[in-house]
mmCIF file of N, CA, C and O in Angstrom:
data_model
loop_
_atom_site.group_PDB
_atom_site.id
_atom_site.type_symbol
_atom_site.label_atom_id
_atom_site.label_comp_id
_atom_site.label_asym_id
_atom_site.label_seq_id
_atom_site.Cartn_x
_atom_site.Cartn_y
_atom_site.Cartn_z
ATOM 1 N N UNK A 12 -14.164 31.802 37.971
ATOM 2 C CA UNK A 12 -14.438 30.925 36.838
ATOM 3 C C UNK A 12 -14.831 29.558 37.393
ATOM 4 O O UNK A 12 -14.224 29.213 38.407
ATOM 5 N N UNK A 13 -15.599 28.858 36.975
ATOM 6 C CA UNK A 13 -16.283 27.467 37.259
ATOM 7 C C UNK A 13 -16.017 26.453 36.942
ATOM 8 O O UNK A 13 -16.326 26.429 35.750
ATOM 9 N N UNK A 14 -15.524 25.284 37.270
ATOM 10 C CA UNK A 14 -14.701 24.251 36.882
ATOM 11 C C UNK A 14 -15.042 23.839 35.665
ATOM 12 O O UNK A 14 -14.279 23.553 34.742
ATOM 13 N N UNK A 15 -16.659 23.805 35.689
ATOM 14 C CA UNK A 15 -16.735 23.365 34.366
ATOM 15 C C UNK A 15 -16.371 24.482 33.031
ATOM 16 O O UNK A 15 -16.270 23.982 31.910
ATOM 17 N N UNK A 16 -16.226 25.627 33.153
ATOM 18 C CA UNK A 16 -15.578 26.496 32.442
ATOM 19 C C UNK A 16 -14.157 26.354 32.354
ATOM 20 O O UNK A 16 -13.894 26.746 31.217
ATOM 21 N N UNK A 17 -13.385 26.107 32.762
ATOM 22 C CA UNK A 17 -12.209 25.500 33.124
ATOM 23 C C UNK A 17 -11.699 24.486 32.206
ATOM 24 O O UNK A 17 -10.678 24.496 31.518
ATOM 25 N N UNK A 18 -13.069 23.173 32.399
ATOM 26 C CA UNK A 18 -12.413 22.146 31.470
ATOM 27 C C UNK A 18 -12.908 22.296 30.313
ATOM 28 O O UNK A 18 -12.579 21.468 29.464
ATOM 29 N N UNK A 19 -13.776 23.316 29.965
ATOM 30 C CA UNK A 19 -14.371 23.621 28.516
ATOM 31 C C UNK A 19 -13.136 24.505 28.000
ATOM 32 O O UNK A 19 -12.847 24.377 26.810
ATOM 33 N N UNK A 20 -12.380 25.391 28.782
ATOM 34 C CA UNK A 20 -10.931 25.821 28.148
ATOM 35 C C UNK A 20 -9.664 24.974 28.144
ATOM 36 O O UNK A 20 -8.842 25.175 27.250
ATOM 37 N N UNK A 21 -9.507 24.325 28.788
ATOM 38 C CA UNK A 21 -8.477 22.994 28.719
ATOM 39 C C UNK A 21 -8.609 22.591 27.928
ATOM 40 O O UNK A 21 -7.682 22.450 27.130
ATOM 41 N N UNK A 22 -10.450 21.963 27.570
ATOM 42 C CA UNK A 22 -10.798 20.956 26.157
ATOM 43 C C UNK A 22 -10.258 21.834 24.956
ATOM 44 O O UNK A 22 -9.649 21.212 24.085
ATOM 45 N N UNK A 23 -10.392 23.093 24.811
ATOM 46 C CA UNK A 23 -10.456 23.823 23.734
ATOM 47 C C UNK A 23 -8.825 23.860 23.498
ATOM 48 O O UNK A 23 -8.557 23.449 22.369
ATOM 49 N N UNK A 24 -7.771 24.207 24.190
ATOM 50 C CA UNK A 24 -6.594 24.154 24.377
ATOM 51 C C UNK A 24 -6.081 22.526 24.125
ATOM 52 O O UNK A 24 -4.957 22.481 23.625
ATOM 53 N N UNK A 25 -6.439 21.762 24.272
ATOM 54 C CA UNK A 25 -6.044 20.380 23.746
ATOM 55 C C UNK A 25 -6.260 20.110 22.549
ATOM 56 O O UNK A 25 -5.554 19.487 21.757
ATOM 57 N N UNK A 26 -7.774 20.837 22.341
ATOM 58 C CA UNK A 26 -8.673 20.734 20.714
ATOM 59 C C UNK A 26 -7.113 21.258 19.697
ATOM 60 O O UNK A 26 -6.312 20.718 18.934
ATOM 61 N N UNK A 27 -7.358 22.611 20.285
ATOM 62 C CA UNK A 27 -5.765 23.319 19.407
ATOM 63 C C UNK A 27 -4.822 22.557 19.019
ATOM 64 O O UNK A 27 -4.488 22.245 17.876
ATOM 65 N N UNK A 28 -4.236 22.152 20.410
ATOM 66 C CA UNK A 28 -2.826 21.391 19.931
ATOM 67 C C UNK A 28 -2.984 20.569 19.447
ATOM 68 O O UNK A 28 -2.135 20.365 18.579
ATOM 69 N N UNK A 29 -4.068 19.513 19.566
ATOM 70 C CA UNK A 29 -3.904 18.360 18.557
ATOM 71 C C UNK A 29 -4.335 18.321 17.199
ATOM 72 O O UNK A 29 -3.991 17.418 16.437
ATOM 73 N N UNK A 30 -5.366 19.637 16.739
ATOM 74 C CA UNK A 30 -5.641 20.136 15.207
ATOM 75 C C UNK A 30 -4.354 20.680 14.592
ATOM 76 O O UNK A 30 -4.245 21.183 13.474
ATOM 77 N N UNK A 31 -3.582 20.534 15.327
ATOM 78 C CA UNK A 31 -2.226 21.648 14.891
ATOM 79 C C UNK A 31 -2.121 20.162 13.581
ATOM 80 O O UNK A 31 -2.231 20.534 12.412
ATOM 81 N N UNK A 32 -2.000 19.210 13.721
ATOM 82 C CA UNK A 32 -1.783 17.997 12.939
ATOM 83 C C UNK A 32 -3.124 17.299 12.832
ATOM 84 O O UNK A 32 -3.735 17.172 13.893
ATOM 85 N N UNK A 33 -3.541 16.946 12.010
ATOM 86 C CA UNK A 33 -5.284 16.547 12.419
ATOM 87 C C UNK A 33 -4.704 15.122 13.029
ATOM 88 O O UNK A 33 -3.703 14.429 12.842
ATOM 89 N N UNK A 34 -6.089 15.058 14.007
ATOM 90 C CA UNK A 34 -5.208 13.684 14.910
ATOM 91 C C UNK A 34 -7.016 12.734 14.354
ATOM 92 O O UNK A 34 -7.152 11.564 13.998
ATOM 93 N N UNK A 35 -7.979 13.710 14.480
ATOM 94 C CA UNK A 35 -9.050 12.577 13.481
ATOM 95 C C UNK A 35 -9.417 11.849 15.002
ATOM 96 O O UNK A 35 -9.736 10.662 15.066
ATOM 97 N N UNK A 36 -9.323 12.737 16.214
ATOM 98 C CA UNK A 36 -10.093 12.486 17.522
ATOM 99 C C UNK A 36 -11.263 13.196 17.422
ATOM 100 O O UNK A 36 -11.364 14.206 16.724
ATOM 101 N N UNK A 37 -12.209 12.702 18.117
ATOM 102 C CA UNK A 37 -14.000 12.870 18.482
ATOM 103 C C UNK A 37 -13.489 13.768 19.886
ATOM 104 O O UNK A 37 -12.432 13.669 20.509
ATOM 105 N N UNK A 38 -14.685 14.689 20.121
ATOM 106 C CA UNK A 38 -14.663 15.084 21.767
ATOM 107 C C UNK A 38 -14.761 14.146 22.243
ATOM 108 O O UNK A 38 -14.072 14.132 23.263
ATOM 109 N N UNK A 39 -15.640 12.611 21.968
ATOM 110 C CA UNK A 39 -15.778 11.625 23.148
ATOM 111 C C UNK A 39 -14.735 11.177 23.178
ATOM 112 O O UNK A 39 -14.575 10.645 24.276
ATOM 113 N N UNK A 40 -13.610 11.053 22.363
ATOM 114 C CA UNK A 40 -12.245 10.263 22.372
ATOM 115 C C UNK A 40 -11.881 11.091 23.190
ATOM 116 O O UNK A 40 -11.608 10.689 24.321
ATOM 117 N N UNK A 41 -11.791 12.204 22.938
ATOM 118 C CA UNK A 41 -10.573 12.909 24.161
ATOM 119 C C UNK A 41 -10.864 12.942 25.315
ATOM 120 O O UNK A 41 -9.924 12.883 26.107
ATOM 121 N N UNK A 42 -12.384 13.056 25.910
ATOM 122 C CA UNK A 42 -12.714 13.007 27.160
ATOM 123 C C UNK A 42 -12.814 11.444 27.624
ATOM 124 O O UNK A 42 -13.407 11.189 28.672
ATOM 125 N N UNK A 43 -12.215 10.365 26.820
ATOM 126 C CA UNK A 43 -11.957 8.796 27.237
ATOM 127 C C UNK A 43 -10.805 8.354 27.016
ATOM 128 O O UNK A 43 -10.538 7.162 26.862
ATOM 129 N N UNK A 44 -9.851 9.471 26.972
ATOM 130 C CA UNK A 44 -8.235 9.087 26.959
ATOM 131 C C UNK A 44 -7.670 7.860 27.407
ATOM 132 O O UNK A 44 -6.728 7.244 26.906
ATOM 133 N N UNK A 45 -8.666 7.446 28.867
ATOM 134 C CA UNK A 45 -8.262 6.031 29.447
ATOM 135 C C UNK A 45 -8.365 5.133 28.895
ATOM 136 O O UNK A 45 -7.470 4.338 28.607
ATOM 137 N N UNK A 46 -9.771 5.067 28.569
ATOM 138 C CA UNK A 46 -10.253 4.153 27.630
ATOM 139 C C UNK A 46 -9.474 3.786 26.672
ATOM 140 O O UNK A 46 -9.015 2.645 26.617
ATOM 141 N N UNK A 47 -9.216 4.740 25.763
ATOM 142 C CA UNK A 47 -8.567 4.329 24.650
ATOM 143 C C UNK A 47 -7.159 3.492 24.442
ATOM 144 O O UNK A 47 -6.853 2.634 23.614
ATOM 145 N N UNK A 48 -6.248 4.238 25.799
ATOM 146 C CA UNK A 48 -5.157 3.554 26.219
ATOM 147 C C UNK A 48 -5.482 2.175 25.975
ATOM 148 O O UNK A 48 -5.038 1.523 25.030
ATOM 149 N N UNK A 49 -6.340 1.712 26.933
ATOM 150 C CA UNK A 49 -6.689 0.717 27.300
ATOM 151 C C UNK A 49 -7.423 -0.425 26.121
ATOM 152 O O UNK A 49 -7.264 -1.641 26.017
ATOM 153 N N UNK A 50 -8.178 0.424 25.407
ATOM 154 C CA UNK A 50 -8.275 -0.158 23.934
ATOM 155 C C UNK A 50 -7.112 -0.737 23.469
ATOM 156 O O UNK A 50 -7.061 -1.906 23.085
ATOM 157 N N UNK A 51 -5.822 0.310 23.491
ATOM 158 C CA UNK A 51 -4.674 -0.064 22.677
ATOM 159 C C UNK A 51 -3.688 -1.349 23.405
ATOM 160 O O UNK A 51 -3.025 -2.148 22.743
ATOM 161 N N UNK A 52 -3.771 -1.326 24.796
ATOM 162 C CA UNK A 52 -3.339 -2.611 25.511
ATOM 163 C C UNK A 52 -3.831 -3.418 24.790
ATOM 164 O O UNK A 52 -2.985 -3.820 23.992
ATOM 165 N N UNK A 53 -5.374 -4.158 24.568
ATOM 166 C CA UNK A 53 -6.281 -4.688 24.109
ATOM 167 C C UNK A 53 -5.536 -5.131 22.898
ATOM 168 O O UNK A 53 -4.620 -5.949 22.816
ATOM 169 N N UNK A 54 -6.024 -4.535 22.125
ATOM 170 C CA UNK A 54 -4.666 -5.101 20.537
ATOM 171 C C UNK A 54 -3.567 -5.205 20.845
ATOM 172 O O UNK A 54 -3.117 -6.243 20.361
ATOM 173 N N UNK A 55 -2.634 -4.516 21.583
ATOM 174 C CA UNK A 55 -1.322 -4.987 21.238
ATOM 175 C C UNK A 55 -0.761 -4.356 22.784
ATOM 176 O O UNK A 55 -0.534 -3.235 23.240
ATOM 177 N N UNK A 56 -0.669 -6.090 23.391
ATOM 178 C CA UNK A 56 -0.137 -6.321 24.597
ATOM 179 C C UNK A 56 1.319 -5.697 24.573
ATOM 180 O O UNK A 56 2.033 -5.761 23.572
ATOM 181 N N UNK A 57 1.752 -5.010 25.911
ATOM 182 C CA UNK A 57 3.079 -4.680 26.012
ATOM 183 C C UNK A 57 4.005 -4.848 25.557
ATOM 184 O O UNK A 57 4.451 -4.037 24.745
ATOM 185 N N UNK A 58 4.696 -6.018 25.912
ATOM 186 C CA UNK A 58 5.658 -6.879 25.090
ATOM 187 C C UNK A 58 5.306 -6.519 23.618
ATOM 188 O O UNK A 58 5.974 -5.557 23.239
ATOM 189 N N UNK A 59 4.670 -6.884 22.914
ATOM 190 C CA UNK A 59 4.134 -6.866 21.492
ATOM 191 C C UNK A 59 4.531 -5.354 21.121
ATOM 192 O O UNK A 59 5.231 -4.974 20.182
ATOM 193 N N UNK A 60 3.853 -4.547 22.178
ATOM 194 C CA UNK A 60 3.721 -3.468 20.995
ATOM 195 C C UNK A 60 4.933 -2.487 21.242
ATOM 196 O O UNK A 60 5.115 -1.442 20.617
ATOM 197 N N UNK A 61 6.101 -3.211 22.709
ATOM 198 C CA UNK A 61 7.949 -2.509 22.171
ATOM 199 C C UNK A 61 8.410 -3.047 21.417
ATOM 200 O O UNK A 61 9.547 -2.669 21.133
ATOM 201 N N UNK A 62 7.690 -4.544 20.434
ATOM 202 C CA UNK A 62 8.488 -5.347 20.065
ATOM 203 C C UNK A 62 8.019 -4.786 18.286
ATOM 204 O O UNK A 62 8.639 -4.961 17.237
ATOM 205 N N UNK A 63 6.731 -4.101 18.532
ATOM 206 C CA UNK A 63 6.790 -3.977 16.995
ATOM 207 C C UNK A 63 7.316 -2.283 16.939
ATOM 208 O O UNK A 63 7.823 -1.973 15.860
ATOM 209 N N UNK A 64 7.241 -1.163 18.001
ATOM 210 C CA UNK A 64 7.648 -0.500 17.320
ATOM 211 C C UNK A 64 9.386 -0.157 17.647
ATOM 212 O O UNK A 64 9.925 0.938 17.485
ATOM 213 N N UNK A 65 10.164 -1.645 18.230
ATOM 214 C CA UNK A 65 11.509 -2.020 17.791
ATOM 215 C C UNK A 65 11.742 -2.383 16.159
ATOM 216 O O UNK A 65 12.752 -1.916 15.631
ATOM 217 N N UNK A 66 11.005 -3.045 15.513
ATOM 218 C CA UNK A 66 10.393 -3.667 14.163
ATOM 219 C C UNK A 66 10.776 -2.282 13.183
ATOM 220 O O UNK A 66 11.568 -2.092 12.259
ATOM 221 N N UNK A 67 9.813 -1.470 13.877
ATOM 222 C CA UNK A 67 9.450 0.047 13.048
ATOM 223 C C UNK A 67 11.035 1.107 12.924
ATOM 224 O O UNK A 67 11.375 1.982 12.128
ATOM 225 N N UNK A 68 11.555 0.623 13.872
ATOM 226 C CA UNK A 68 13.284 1.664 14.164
ATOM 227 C C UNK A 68 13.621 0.507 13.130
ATOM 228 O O UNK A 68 13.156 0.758 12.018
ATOM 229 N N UNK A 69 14.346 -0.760 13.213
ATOM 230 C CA UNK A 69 14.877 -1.551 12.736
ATOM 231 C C UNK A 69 14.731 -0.890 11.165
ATOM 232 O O UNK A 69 15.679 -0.345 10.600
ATOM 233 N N UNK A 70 13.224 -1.052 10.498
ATOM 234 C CA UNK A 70 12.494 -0.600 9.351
ATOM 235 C C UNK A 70 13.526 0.312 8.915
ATOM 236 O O UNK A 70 14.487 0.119 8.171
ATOM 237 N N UNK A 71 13.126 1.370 9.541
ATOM 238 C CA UNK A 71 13.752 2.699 9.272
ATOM 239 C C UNK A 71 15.581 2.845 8.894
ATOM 240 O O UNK A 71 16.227 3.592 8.159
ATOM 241 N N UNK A 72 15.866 1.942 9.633
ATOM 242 C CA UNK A 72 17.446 2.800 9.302
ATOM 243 C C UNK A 72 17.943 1.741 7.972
ATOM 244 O O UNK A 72 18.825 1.936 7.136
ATOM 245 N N UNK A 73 17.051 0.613 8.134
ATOM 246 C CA UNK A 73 17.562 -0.657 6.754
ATOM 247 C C UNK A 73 17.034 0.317 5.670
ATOM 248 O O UNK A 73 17.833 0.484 4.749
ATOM 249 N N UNK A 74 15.896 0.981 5.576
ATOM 250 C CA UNK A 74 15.200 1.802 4.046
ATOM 251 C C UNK A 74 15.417 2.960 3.713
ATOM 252 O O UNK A 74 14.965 3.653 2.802
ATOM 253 N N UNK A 75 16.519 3.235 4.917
ATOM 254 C CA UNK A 75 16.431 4.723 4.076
ATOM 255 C C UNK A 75 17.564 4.529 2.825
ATOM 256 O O UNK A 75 18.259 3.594 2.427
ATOM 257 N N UNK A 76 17.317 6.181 2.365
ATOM 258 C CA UNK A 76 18.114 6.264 1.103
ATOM 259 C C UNK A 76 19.518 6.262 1.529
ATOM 260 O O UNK A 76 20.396 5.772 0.818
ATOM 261 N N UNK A 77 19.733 6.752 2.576
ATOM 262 C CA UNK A 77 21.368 7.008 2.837
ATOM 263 C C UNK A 77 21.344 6.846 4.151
ATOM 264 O O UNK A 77 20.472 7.306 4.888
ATOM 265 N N UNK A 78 22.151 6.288 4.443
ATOM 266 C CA UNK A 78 23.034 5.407 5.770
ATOM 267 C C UNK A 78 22.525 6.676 6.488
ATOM 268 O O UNK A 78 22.966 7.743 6.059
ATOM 269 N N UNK A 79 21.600 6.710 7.588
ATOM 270 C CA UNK A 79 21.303 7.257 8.687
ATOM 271 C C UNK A 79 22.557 7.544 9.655
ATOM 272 O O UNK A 79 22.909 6.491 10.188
ATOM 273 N N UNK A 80 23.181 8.424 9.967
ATOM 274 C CA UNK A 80 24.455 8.833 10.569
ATOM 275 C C UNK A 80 24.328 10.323 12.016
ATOM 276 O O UNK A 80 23.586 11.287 12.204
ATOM 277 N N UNK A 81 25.179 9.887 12.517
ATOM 278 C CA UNK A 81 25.382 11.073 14.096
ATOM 279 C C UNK A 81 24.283 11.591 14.523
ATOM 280 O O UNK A 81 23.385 10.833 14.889
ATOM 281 N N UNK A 82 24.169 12.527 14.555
ATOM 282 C CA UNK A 82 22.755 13.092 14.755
ATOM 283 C C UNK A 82 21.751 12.455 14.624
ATOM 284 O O UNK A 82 21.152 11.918 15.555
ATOM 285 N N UNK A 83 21.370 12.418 13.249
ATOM 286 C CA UNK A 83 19.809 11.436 13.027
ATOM 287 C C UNK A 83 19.424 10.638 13.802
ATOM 288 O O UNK A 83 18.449 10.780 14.540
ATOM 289 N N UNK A 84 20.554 9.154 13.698
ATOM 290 C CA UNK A 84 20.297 7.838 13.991
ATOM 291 C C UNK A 84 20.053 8.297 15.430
ATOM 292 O O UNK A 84 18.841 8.178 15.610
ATOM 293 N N UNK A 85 20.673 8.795 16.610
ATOM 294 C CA UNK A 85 20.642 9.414 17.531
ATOM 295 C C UNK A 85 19.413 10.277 18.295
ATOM 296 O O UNK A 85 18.950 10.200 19.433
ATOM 297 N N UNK A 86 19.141 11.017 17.294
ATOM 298 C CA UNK A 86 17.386 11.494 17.897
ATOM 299 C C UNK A 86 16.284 10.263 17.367
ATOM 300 O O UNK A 86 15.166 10.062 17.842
ATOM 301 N N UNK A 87 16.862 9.596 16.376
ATOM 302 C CA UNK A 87 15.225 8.289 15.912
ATOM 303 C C UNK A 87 15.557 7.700 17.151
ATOM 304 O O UNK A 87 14.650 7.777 17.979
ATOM 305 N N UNK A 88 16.840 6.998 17.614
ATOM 306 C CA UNK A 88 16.909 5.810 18.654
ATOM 307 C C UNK A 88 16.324 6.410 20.212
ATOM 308 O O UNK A 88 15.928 5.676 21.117
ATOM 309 N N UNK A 89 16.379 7.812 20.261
ATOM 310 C CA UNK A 89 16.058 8.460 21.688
ATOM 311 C C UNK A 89 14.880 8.817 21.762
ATOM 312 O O UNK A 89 14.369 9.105 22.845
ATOM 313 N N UNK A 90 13.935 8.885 20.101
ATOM 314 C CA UNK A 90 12.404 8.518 19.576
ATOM 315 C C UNK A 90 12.255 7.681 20.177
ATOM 316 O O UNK A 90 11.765 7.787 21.301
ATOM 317 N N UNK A 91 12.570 6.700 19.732
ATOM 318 C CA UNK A 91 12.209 5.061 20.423
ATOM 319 C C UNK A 91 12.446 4.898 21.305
ATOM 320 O O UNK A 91 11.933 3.844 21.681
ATOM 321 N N UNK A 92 12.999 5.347 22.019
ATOM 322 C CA UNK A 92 13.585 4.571 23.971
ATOM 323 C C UNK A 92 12.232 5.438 24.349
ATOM 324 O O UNK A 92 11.356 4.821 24.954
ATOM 325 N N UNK A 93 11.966 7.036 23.986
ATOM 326 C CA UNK A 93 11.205 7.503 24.743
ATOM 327 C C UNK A 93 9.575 7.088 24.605
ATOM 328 O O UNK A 93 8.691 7.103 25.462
ATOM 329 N N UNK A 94 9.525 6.599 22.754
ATOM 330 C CA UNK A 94 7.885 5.655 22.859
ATOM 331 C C UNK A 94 7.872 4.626 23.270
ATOM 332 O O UNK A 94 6.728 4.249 23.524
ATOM 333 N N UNK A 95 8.834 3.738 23.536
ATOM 334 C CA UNK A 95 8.781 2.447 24.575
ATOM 335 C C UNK A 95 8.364 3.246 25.742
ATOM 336 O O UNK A 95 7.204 3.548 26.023
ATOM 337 N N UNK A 96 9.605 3.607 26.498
ATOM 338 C CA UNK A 96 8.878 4.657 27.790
ATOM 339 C C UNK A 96 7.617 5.152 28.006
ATOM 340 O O UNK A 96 7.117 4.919 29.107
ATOM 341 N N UNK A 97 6.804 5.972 26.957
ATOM 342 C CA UNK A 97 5.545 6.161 26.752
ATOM 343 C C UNK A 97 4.453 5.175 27.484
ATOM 344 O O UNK A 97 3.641 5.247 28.406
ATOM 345 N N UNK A 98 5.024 3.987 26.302
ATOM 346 C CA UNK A 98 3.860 3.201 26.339
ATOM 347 C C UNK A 98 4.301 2.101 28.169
ATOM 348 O O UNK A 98 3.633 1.746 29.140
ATOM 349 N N UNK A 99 5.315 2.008 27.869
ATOM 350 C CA UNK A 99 5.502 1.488 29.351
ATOM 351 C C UNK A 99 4.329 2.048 30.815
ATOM 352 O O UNK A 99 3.622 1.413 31.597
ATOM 353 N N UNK A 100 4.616 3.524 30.623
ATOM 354 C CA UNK A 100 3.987 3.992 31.751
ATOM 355 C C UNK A 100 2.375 4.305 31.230
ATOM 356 O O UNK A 100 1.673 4.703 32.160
ATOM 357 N N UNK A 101 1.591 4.183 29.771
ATOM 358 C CA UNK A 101 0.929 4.332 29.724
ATOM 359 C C UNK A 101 0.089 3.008 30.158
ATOM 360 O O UNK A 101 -1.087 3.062 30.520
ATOM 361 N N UNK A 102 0.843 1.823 30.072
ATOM 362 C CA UNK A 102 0.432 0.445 30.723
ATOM 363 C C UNK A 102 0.248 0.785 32.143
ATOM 364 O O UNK A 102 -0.674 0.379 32.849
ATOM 365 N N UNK A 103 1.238 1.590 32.510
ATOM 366 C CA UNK A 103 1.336 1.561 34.162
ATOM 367 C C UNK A 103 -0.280 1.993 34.477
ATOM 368 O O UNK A 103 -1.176 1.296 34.953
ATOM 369 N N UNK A 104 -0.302 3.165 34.109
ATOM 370 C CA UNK A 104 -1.646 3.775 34.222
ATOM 371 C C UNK A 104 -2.796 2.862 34.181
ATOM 372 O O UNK A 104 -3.587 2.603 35.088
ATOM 373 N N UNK A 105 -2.758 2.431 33.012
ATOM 374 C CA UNK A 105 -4.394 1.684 32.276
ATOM 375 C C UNK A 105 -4.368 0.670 33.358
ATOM 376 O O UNK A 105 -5.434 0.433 33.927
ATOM 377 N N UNK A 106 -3.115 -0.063 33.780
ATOM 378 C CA UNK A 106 -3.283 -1.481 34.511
ATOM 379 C C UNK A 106 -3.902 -0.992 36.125
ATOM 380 O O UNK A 106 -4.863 -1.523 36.682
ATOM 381 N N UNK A 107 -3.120 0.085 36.646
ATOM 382 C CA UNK A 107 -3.829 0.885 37.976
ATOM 383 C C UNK A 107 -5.341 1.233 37.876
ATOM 384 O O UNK A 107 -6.023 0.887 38.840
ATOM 385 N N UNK A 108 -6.057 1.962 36.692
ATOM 386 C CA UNK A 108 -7.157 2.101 37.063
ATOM 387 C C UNK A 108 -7.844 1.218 36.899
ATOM 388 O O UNK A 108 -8.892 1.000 37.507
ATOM 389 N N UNK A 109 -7.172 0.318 35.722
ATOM 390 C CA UNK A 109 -8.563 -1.047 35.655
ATOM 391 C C UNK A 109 -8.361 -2.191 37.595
ATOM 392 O O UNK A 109 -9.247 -3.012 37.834
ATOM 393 N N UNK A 110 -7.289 -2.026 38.548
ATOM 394 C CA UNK A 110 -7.285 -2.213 39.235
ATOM 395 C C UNK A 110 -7.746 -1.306 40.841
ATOM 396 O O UNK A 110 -7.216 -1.415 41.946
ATOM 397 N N UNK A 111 -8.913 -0.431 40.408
ATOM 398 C CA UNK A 111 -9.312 0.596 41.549
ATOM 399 C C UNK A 111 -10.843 -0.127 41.486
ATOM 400 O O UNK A 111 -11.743 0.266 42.228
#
């Protein structure tokens, strides 16, 4: 099989998983993943953007209908440590290649 056959089944296998939910990505978006990262640095610098989606947890447990408790509060807060984390290392990335 030929590499470029390869990434035409990878593409198609990514296509999948992310139609599983429509994500409302272009093929050129997905084959500029960096880019886009890097778009999103662009609007909303590091700092900024653990600080708003700290904002977004905060949101959440003040609106709900009923006092968020054990479990719940517990997988949202380990949500959030792990999209801070996310975006942490997705900085790591974007800041390395814009530095090659």
């Amino acid at each position: 099989m030929s590499l470029k056959s390869d990434s035409n089944s990878d593409m198609e296998e990514i296509k999948k998983l992310l139609d599983y939910q429509p994500s409302g990505l272009s093929d050129e978006d997905i084959e500029n993943a960096d880019s886009e990262m890097e778009y999103f640095f662009v609007n909303f610098p590091l700092h900024e953007a653990r600080a708003n989606l700290w904002e977004l947890y905060k949101g959440w447990v003040h609106l709900e209908a009923e006092s968020p408790e054990g479990e719940e509060m517990t997988d949202m807060l380990f949500f959030c440590n792990q999209m801070i984390s996310l975006l942490n290392f997705s900085f790591i990335v974007t800041r390395q290649k814009q530095n090659r």
